Amino acid sequence: MVNVPRLVIAAPASGSGKTTVATGLMAAFSERGLSVSPHKVGPDYIDPGYHALAVSPGASGASGAGGAAGSAARLRPGRNLDAYMCGPGLIGPLFAHGAAGCDLAVVEGVMGLYDGASGQGELASTAQVSKLLRAPVVLVVDASSQSRSVAALVHGFASWDPEVRIGGVILNKVATDRHERLLRDALDESGVPVMGVLRRADGVTAPSRHLGLVPVAERRAEAVGSMRELAARVRAGCDLEALLALARSAPALDVTPWEPAVEPVAPVATTGRPVVAVAGGSAFTFSYAEHTELLTAAGADVVPFDPLRDEELPEGTRGLVIGGGFPEVYAPELSANEPLRKAVAELAHSGAPVAAECAGLLYLARSLDGAPMCGVLAADARMSGRLTLGYREAVAVGDSALARAGTRVRGHEFHRTVLEPGAGAAPAWGVVHPERRVEGFVQQGVHASYLHTHWAAAPELARRFVERCLVERCTA
């Protein structure tokens, strides 16, 4: 049984202020000395970076250890809860794994409360996740263009699904004291208490670009300052005691925490644990914490490196994981790091396992917007004006260092780039929904694709990858 107090921060629609409120609450509660576990509904990579900053010691002005688990437990990554990619059955276990030892968990929703995977009912919606977690919901309402109508809106959301418990409302973008009184009077009749009011003029925002917010890794010093302002704003405008009481009203959750305990790869004599290098830094910020945990559980030593700054791969690298991010923003700098590009190409041509997703795919290409990349793949990438976004179902077309032929996965695409050609002679995946096509590249040990996947739903991917690292080490 899991007894972590928890809240889901939702909204009627995107743009209402969920990220501002959720991140501000994480920072404000952390500032009070609570150990806070941050979570995000859906596949988003950027918001969890801000969540992790919000609960890190010192980021919001917090000065010391506190809560049941102490300061060390607050060094936590933001974790995703995606019922499409991982399946509804893993939501509770993944939550329990991330929130272990915490005093409070705050879960930021996605889009509108009842919006989920297109054409699949409530699947992957914030509402579904709130029900799976048996967590009360706080509805963030953009009140900038309404007064009494806010009561009808809240009533509609609260009554739509009786299994979703909306325990409070936070009013965002409120103009004046008079506007606040009108909103509070209207909501008195709804039966849903107002737990916070944030004024329109108090905005604390992060800069955005073609795929949303600029990640924390690209503006950490500035983000720390903004986080302190945000914590102060939320602390002044929200009833933290009422919100904490609501979180503590969540019933026990009857789940077993997920463990990254894939069957370890049997060590080969004299080889030890293979080093798996994982790209990071400002250009490669998209990753799920569970991937590193699974690789480690399978028997690898995971070592991060920064393709913008490091001219060599980590010593002893036997496998390479390059996740998503913004290589298009840093194409000149990535291209200028010729020693590392050559090292990556040499590793790939040696047959070592290389798993690349989206940004990693572009980095392995011949060029990106005309700037030379690693040249592992006979393909060229460029920015486009079209956003490719959505969930995908796919099957492995053939055997690779990552997946056996026929392996089925659910993933997500999110990019404004185009790769020509989009698939090699041996594609990585055959997409079967929502359209049928092949995409990506498999050659030697390389598996490169636009598709983001969540390995918690397919831990055999991590085990196979580490196994191939050992095999390649023995045959090198």
Coordinates of C-alpha atoms in Angstrom, one line a residue:
M1 CA 0.0 0.0 0.0
V2 CA 1.2 3.5 -0.9
N3 CA 0.2 6.4 1.4
V4 CA 1.9 9.4 -0.2
P5 CA -0.3 12.5 0.0
R6 CA -0.9 13.7 -3.6
L7 CA -2.5 16.3 -5.8
V8 CA -3.2 16.4 -9.5
I9 CA -3.1 19.9 -11.0
A10 CA -5.4 20.1 -14.0
A11 CA -7.2 22.7 -16.1
P12 CA -10.1 23.1 -18.5
A13 CA -7.8 23.7 -21.4
S14 CA -4.1 24.2 -22.3
G15 CA -2.8 27.7 -21.5
S16 CA -4.7 28.0 -18.3
G17 CA -1.6 28.1 -16.1
K18 CA -1.1 24.4 -15.0
T19 CA 2.6 24.5 -15.3
T20 CA 2.9 27.8 -13.4
V21 CA 0.7 26.5 -10.6
A22 CA 2.1 23.0 -10.4
T23 CA 5.7 24.1 -10.5
G24 CA 5.1 26.9 -8.1
L25 CA 3.4 24.5 -5.6
M26 CA 6.3 22.1 -5.9
A27 CA 8.8 24.9 -5.1
A28 CA 6.7 26.4 -2.3
F29 CA 6.2 23.1 -0.5
S30 CA 9.9 22.3 -1.0
E31 CA 10.7 25.7 0.5
R32 CA 8.8 24.6 3.6
G33 CA 11.1 21.6 4.0
L34 CA 8.8 18.9 2.5
S35 CA 10.2 16.2 0.3
V36 CA 8.1 16.7 -2.9
S37 CA 7.9 14.2 -5.7
P38 CA 7.2 15.8 -9.1
H39 CA 5.3 14.1 -11.9
K40 CA 3.9 15.0 -15.3
V41 CA 1.0 13.4 -17.2
G42 CA 1.9 12.6 -20.8
P43 CA 5.1 12.4 -22.8
D44 CA 6.3 15.9 -22.2
Y45 CA 10.1 16.2 -21.5
I46 CA 10.4 19.9 -20.8
D47 CA 8.0 20.5 -17.9
P48 CA 9.7 17.7 -15.8
G49 CA 13.0 19.6 -16.1
Y50 CA 11.3 22.6 -14.4
H51 CA 9.7 20.3 -11.8
A52 CA 13.1 18.8 -10.9
L53 CA 14.5 22.3 -10.5
A54 CA 11.5 23.3 -8.3
V55 CA 12.2 20.4 -5.8
S56 CA 16.0 20.7 -5.8
P57 CA 17.5 22.1 -2.6
G58 CA 18.1 25.9 -2.8
A59 CA 16.3 26.5 -6.1
S60 CA 13.3 28.1 -4.5
G61 CA 15.1 29.5 -1.5
A62 CA 14.8 26.3 0.6
S63 CA 17.6 26.2 3.1
G64 CA 17.8 22.8 4.6
A65 CA 16.6 19.2 5.1
G66 CA 13.1 18.6 6.2
G67 CA 10.2 16.2 5.9
A68 CA 10.2 12.4 6.3
A69 CA 13.0 11.7 3.9
G70 CA 15.3 14.7 4.3
S71 CA 17.2 16.7 1.8
A72 CA 18.7 13.8 -0.1
A73 CA 15.3 12.5 -1.1
R74 CA 14.5 15.8 -2.8
L75 CA 17.2 15.3 -5.4
R76 CA 14.6 13.8 -7.7
P77 CA 14.0 13.8 -11.4
G78 CA 10.6 14.9 -12.8
R79 CA 8.9 11.7 -13.9
N80 CA 6.2 11.1 -16.5
L81 CA 3.0 9.2 -16.1
D82 CA 1.9 8.2 -19.6
A83 CA -1.0 5.7 -19.8
Y84 CA -0.7 5.5 -23.6
M85 CA 3.0 4.6 -23.8
C86 CA 3.2 2.6 -20.6
G87 CA -0.4 1.4 -20.3
P88 CA -2.8 2.2 -17.4
G89 CA -1.5 -0.7 -15.3
L90 CA 1.9 0.9 -14.9
I91 CA 0.7 4.3 -13.8
G92 CA 0.3 3.4 -10.1
P93 CA 3.5 1.4 -9.9
L94 CA 5.6 4.1 -11.7
F95 CA 4.1 6.8 -9.4
A96 CA 4.9 4.8 -6.3
H97 CA 8.4 4.2 -7.5
G98 CA 9.0 7.9 -8.0
A99 CA 7.2 9.1 -4.9
A100 CA 8.8 6.6 -2.5
G101 CA 9.8 8.3 0.8
C102 CA 8.2 11.6 -0.1
D103 CA 6.0 13.8 2.0
L104 CA 3.9 15.0 -1.0
A105 CA 3.5 14.3 -4.7
V106 CA 2.3 16.9 -7.2
V107 CA 1.2 15.7 -10.6
E108 CA 0.9 18.2 -13.4
G109 CA -1.8 17.3 -15.9
V110 CA -1.8 17.6 -19.7
M111 CA -4.0 19.7 -22.0
G112 CA -7.6 19.9 -20.6
L113 CA -8.6 17.6 -17.8
Y114 CA -10.6 15.2 -20.0
D115 CA -8.4 15.4 -23.1
G116 CA -6.4 12.2 -23.9
A117 CA -5.1 10.2 -26.9
S118 CA -7.0 11.2 -30.0
G119 CA -10.0 9.0 -30.6
Q120 CA -9.4 6.8 -27.7
G121 CA -11.7 8.1 -25.0
E122 CA -10.1 8.9 -21.7
L123 CA -6.9 7.0 -22.4
A124 CA -3.8 9.0 -21.3
S125 CA -6.0 11.9 -20.0
T126 CA -5.3 13.7 -16.8
A127 CA -8.7 12.5 -15.6
Q128 CA -7.7 8.9 -16.2
V129 CA -4.5 9.3 -14.3
S130 CA -6.2 11.0 -11.4
K131 CA -8.5 8.0 -11.1
L132 CA -5.7 5.5 -11.4
L133 CA -3.9 7.3 -8.6
R134 CA -7.1 8.0 -6.5
A135 CA -5.8 11.5 -6.3
P136 CA -7.9 14.7 -5.7
V137 CA -7.8 17.2 -8.5
V138 CA -7.2 21.0 -8.2
L139 CA -8.6 22.8 -11.2
V140 CA -6.6 25.8 -12.5
V141 CA -9.0 28.2 -14.2
D142 CA -8.0 31.1 -16.4
A143 CA -10.5 33.7 -15.0
S144 CA -9.3 36.6 -17.1
S145 CA -12.5 36.9 -19.2
Q146 CA -15.3 35.7 -17.0
S147 CA -17.0 36.3 -13.6
R148 CA -20.1 34.4 -12.6
S149 CA -19.7 31.9 -15.6
V150 CA -16.8 30.4 -13.7
A151 CA -19.2 28.6 -11.5
A152 CA -20.9 26.9 -14.5
L153 CA -17.5 25.9 -15.9
V154 CA -16.3 24.4 -12.6
H155 CA -19.7 22.7 -12.0
G156 CA -19.5 21.1 -15.4
F157 CA -16.0 19.8 -15.0
A158 CA -16.8 18.5 -11.4
S159 CA -19.9 16.7 -12.5
W160 CA -18.8 15.2 -15.8
D161 CA -17.2 12.1 -14.3
P162 CA -18.2 11.3 -10.7
E163 CA -15.0 9.2 -10.3
V164 CA -12.9 12.3 -10.8
R165 CA -12.8 14.2 -7.5
I166 CA -12.2 17.9 -8.0
G167 CA -11.3 19.1 -4.5
G168 CA -10.5 22.7 -5.2
V169 CA -10.0 25.6 -7.6
I170 CA -7.1 28.0 -8.2
L171 CA -8.1 31.1 -10.1
N172 CA -5.4 32.4 -12.4
K173 CA -5.1 35.8 -14.1
V174 CA -7.5 37.5 -11.8
A175 CA -7.6 41.3 -12.5
T176 CA -8.6 43.2 -9.4
D177 CA -10.0 42.7 -5.9
R178 CA -13.5 43.3 -7.2
H179 CA -13.0 40.6 -9.9
E180 CA -11.8 38.2 -7.2
R181 CA -14.9 38.9 -5.1
L182 CA -17.2 38.2 -8.1
L183 CA -15.5 34.9 -8.8
R184 CA -15.5 33.8 -5.2
D185 CA -19.2 34.7 -4.8
A186 CA -20.1 32.7 -7.8
L187 CA -18.0 29.7 -6.7
D188 CA -19.6 29.7 -3.3
E189 CA -22.6 28.1 -5.0
S190 CA -20.6 25.4 -6.7
G191 CA -19.5 23.6 -3.6
V192 CA -15.9 23.6 -4.9
P193 CA -13.6 25.7 -2.6
V194 CA -11.3 28.3 -3.9
M195 CA -7.7 27.4 -2.8
G196 CA -5.8 30.1 -4.5
V197 CA -6.0 33.3 -6.5
L198 CA -3.1 34.5 -8.7
R199 CA -3.2 38.0 -10.2
R200 CA -2.8 38.7 -13.9
A201 CA 0.0 41.2 -13.3
D202 CA 2.1 38.7 -11.3
G203 CA 3.2 36.6 -14.3
V204 CA 6.4 34.6 -14.1
T205 CA 7.1 33.0 -17.4
A206 CA 9.7 31.0 -19.2
P207 CA 10.7 31.8 -22.8
S208 CA 9.3 29.6 -25.5
R209 CA 10.2 28.6 -29.0
H210 CA 9.2 26.1 -31.8
L211 CA 8.5 23.2 -29.5
G212 CA 7.4 25.0 -26.3
L213 CA 9.3 26.2 -23.3
V214 CA 13.1 26.5 -23.4
P215 CA 14.5 23.7 -21.2
V216 CA 16.0 24.4 -17.9
A217 CA 19.4 23.0 -19.0
E218 CA 19.7 25.9 -21.4
R219 CA 18.9 28.7 -18.9
R220 CA 19.5 27.3 -15.4
A221 CA 20.8 30.4 -13.7
E222 CA 17.8 32.5 -15.0
A223 CA 15.4 29.7 -14.2
V224 CA 16.6 29.5 -10.6
G225 CA 15.7 33.1 -10.1
S226 CA 12.3 32.7 -11.8
M227 CA 11.6 29.7 -9.6
R228 CA 12.2 31.7 -6.4
E229 CA 9.8 34.4 -7.7
L230 CA 7.2 31.7 -8.6
A231 CA 7.4 30.1 -5.2
A232 CA 6.8 33.4 -3.6
R233 CA 3.9 34.2 -5.8
V234 CA 2.2 30.8 -5.2
R235 CA 3.0 31.0 -1.4
A236 CA 1.3 34.4 -1.3
G237 CA -1.7 33.5 -3.5
C238 CA -2.5 30.0 -2.5
D239 CA -3.8 28.3 0.7
L240 CA -1.0 25.9 1.2
E241 CA -2.5 24.4 4.3
A242 CA -5.8 23.7 2.6
L243 CA -4.0 22.2 -0.4
L244 CA -1.8 20.0 1.8
A245 CA -4.9 18.8 3.7
L246 CA -6.6 17.9 0.4
A247 CA -3.5 16.0 -0.7
R248 CA -3.5 14.1 2.6
S249 CA -7.1 13.1 2.1
A250 CA -6.1 10.8 -0.8
P251 CA -6.7 7.2 0.2
A252 CA -4.1 4.5 0.3
L253 CA -3.1 3.2 -3.1
D254 CA -3.0 -0.5 -3.4
V255 CA -0.1 -0.9 -5.8
T256 CA 3.4 -2.4 -5.7
P257 CA 6.1 0.2 -6.7
W258 CA 7.7 -0.4 -10.1
E259 CA 11.3 -1.6 -9.9
P260 CA 13.9 -1.4 -12.7
A261 CA 14.7 -5.0 -12.1
V262 CA 15.0 -6.4 -15.6
E263 CA 16.8 -9.8 -15.5
P264 CA 20.4 -8.7 -15.5
V265 CA 22.6 -9.7 -18.4
A266 CA 25.0 -12.5 -17.3
P267 CA 28.5 -10.9 -17.1
V268 CA 31.0 -12.4 -19.5
A269 CA 34.3 -13.4 -18.0
T270 CA 36.8 -10.6 -17.7
T271 CA 34.5 -8.0 -19.2
G272 CA 32.9 -6.4 -16.1
R273 CA 30.1 -3.9 -16.6
P274 CA 29.9 -2.3 -20.0
V275 CA 30.0 1.5 -20.1
V276 CA 26.9 3.0 -21.8
A277 CA 27.4 6.7 -22.7
V278 CA 24.3 8.8 -22.6
A279 CA 24.2 12.2 -24.4
G280 CA 23.1 15.2 -22.3
G281 CA 23.8 18.9 -22.0
S282 CA 21.8 21.7 -23.5
A283 CA 21.3 20.0 -26.9
F284 CA 20.0 16.6 -25.6
T285 CA 17.6 17.3 -22.7
F286 CA 14.9 14.8 -23.5
S287 CA 15.1 11.6 -21.5
Y288 CA 13.1 9.5 -19.1
A289 CA 14.8 8.7 -15.7
E290 CA 13.6 5.1 -16.0
H291 CA 15.8 4.4 -19.0
T292 CA 19.0 5.0 -17.0
E293 CA 17.6 3.0 -14.2
L294 CA 16.8 0.1 -16.5
L295 CA 20.3 0.2 -18.2
T296 CA 21.9 0.1 -14.7
A297 CA 19.7 -2.7 -13.5
A298 CA 20.6 -4.7 -16.7
G299 CA 24.3 -4.5 -15.8
A300 CA 25.6 -1.3 -17.4
D301 CA 27.6 1.6 -16.0
V302 CA 25.8 4.7 -17.4
V303 CA 28.0 7.7 -17.9
P304 CA 26.7 11.0 -19.2
F305 CA 28.5 13.2 -21.6
D306 CA 27.8 16.6 -23.4
P307 CA 28.2 16.6 -27.2
L308 CA 28.6 20.4 -27.1
R309 CA 31.6 20.3 -24.9
D310 CA 33.2 16.8 -24.6
E311 CA 35.6 16.0 -27.4
E312 CA 35.7 12.3 -26.5
L313 CA 33.3 9.7 -25.5
P314 CA 33.6 8.4 -21.9
E315 CA 36.5 6.1 -21.4
G316 CA 35.6 2.5 -22.3
T317 CA 32.3 3.3 -24.0
R318 CA 30.7 0.1 -25.4
G319 CA 27.2 1.5 -26.1
L320 CA 25.7 4.9 -26.9
V321 CA 22.3 6.3 -26.2
I322 CA 21.3 9.7 -27.8
G323 CA 17.9 10.8 -26.8
G324 CA 15.8 13.8 -27.9
G325 CA 16.4 17.5 -27.6
F326 CA 17.2 20.5 -29.7
P327 CA 20.2 19.8 -32.0
E328 CA 18.6 22.2 -34.5
V329 CA 19.3 25.1 -32.1
Y330 CA 22.9 24.0 -31.6
A331 CA 23.8 22.7 -35.1
P332 CA 26.8 25.0 -35.6
E333 CA 28.3 24.1 -32.2
L334 CA 27.6 20.4 -32.6
S335 CA 29.2 20.5 -36.0
A336 CA 32.2 22.4 -34.7
N337 CA 33.0 19.6 -32.3
E338 CA 34.6 17.5 -35.0
P339 CA 36.6 15.2 -32.7
L340 CA 33.4 13.9 -31.0
R341 CA 31.6 13.5 -34.3
K342 CA 34.4 11.3 -35.5
A343 CA 34.4 9.4 -32.3
V344 CA 30.7 8.7 -32.5
A345 CA 31.0 7.6 -36.2
E346 CA 33.9 5.3 -35.3
L347 CA 31.9 3.7 -32.5
A348 CA 28.9 3.2 -34.8
H349 CA 31.0 1.8 -37.6
S350 CA 32.6 -0.7 -35.2
G351 CA 29.2 -2.3 -34.7
A352 CA 28.7 -1.1 -31.1
P353 CA 25.1 -0.6 -30.1
V354 CA 23.8 2.9 -30.6
A355 CA 20.2 3.8 -29.7
A356 CA 19.1 7.2 -31.1
E357 CA 15.7 8.9 -30.8
C358 CA 14.6 12.1 -32.6
A359 CA 17.5 14.5 -31.8
G360 CA 19.8 11.6 -31.7
L361 CA 18.6 10.6 -35.2
L362 CA 19.5 14.0 -36.5
Y363 CA 22.9 14.0 -34.9
L364 CA 23.7 10.7 -36.6
A365 CA 22.7 12.1 -40.0
R366 CA 25.1 13.5 -42.6
S367 CA 23.9 17.1 -42.0
L368 CA 21.4 19.2 -40.2
D369 CA 20.4 22.5 -41.9
G370 CA 23.6 22.2 -43.9
A371 CA 25.9 21.7 -40.9
P372 CA 27.9 18.5 -41.0
M373 CA 26.8 16.0 -38.3
C374 CA 28.3 12.5 -37.5
G375 CA 27.6 11.0 -41.0
V376 CA 26.6 7.6 -39.7
L377 CA 23.4 7.7 -41.6
A378 CA 23.0 8.5 -45.4
A379 CA 20.4 11.1 -44.7
D380 CA 20.1 14.9 -44.3
A381 CA 17.9 16.8 -41.9
R382 CA 16.4 20.3 -42.1
M383 CA 14.0 22.4 -40.1
S384 CA 10.4 22.7 -41.6
G385 CA 7.4 24.7 -40.9
R386 CA 5.3 21.7 -40.0
L387 CA 4.9 20.3 -36.5
T388 CA 4.8 16.5 -36.3
L389 CA 3.1 15.6 -33.1
G390 CA 1.2 12.6 -31.8
Y391 CA 1.1 9.1 -30.4
R392 CA 2.2 6.1 -32.5
E393 CA 1.9 2.4 -32.4
A394 CA 4.8 0.6 -34.1
V395 CA 6.4 -2.8 -34.6
A396 CA 10.1 -3.6 -35.1
V397 CA 10.6 -4.5 -38.8
G398 CA 13.7 -6.5 -38.2
D399 CA 16.2 -7.5 -35.5
S400 CA 18.4 -4.7 -34.1
A401 CA 20.6 -4.0 -31.1
L402 CA 17.5 -2.6 -29.4
A403 CA 14.6 -4.8 -30.4
R404 CA 13.8 -8.2 -31.9
A405 CA 11.7 -8.3 -35.1
G406 CA 8.1 -8.1 -34.2
T407 CA 8.5 -6.2 -30.9
R408 CA 5.5 -3.9 -30.5
V409 CA 5.8 -0.5 -28.8
R410 CA 3.8 2.6 -28.3
G411 CA 5.6 5.9 -28.7
H412 CA 5.4 9.6 -29.4
E413 CA 6.6 11.9 -32.1
F414 CA 7.3 15.6 -31.5
H415 CA 9.5 17.5 -34.0
R416 CA 9.6 20.3 -36.6
T417 CA 12.3 18.7 -38.7
V418 CA 12.3 16.6 -41.8
L419 CA 14.8 13.8 -42.6
E420 CA 15.4 12.8 -46.2
P421 CA 15.2 9.9 -46.7
G422 CA 13.0 9.1 -43.7
A423 CA 13.9 5.5 -43.6
G424 CA 16.8 3.3 -44.6
A425 CA 17.0 0.0 -46.4
A426 CA 16.4 -1.6 -43.0
P427 CA 13.8 0.6 -41.2
A428 CA 13.7 0.8 -37.4
W429 CA 9.9 0.7 -37.1
G430 CA 6.9 0.0 -39.0
V431 CA 4.3 2.4 -37.8
V432 CA 0.9 0.7 -37.7
H433 CA -1.3 3.5 -36.2
P434 CA -2.5 6.1 -36.9
E435 CA -1.1 5.5 -40.4
R436 CA 1.0 2.8 -42.0
R437 CA 4.5 3.6 -42.9
V438 CA 8.1 2.7 -42.2
E439 CA 10.6 5.0 -40.6
G440 CA 14.1 5.1 -39.1
F441 CA 17.3 3.2 -39.7
V442 CA 18.9 -0.1 -38.6
Q443 CA 22.4 -0.7 -39.7
Q444 CA 25.1 -2.6 -37.9
G445 CA 24.5 -1.8 -34.2
V446 CA 22.6 1.4 -34.9
H447 CA 18.9 1.8 -34.1
A448 CA 17.8 5.4 -35.0
S449 CA 14.3 6.7 -35.2
Y450 CA 12.1 9.8 -34.7
L451 CA 9.9 7.7 -32.3
H452 CA 10.3 8.4 -28.6
T453 CA 9.6 5.3 -26.5
H454 CA 9.3 4.6 -22.8
W455 CA 11.4 1.6 -21.8
A456 CA 9.5 1.0 -18.6
A457 CA 6.8 -0.5 -20.8
A458 CA 9.3 -2.7 -22.6
P459 CA 12.2 -3.4 -20.2
E460 CA 13.5 -6.0 -22.6
L461 CA 14.9 -3.2 -24.8
A462 CA 17.3 -2.2 -22.1
R463 CA 18.4 -5.8 -21.4
R464 CA 18.9 -6.5 -25.1
F465 CA 20.9 -3.3 -25.5
V466 CA 23.3 -4.1 -22.6
E467 CA 23.6 -7.7 -23.8
R468 CA 24.7 -6.4 -27.2
C469 CA 27.3 -4.2 -25.5
L470 CA 28.8 -7.2 -23.8
V471 CA 28.8 -9.2 -27.0
E472 CA 30.5 -6.5 -29.0
R473 CA 33.1 -6.0 -26.3
C474 CA 34.0 -9.7 -26.4
T475 CA 34.3 -9.7 -30.2
A476 CA 36.0 -6.3 -30.6

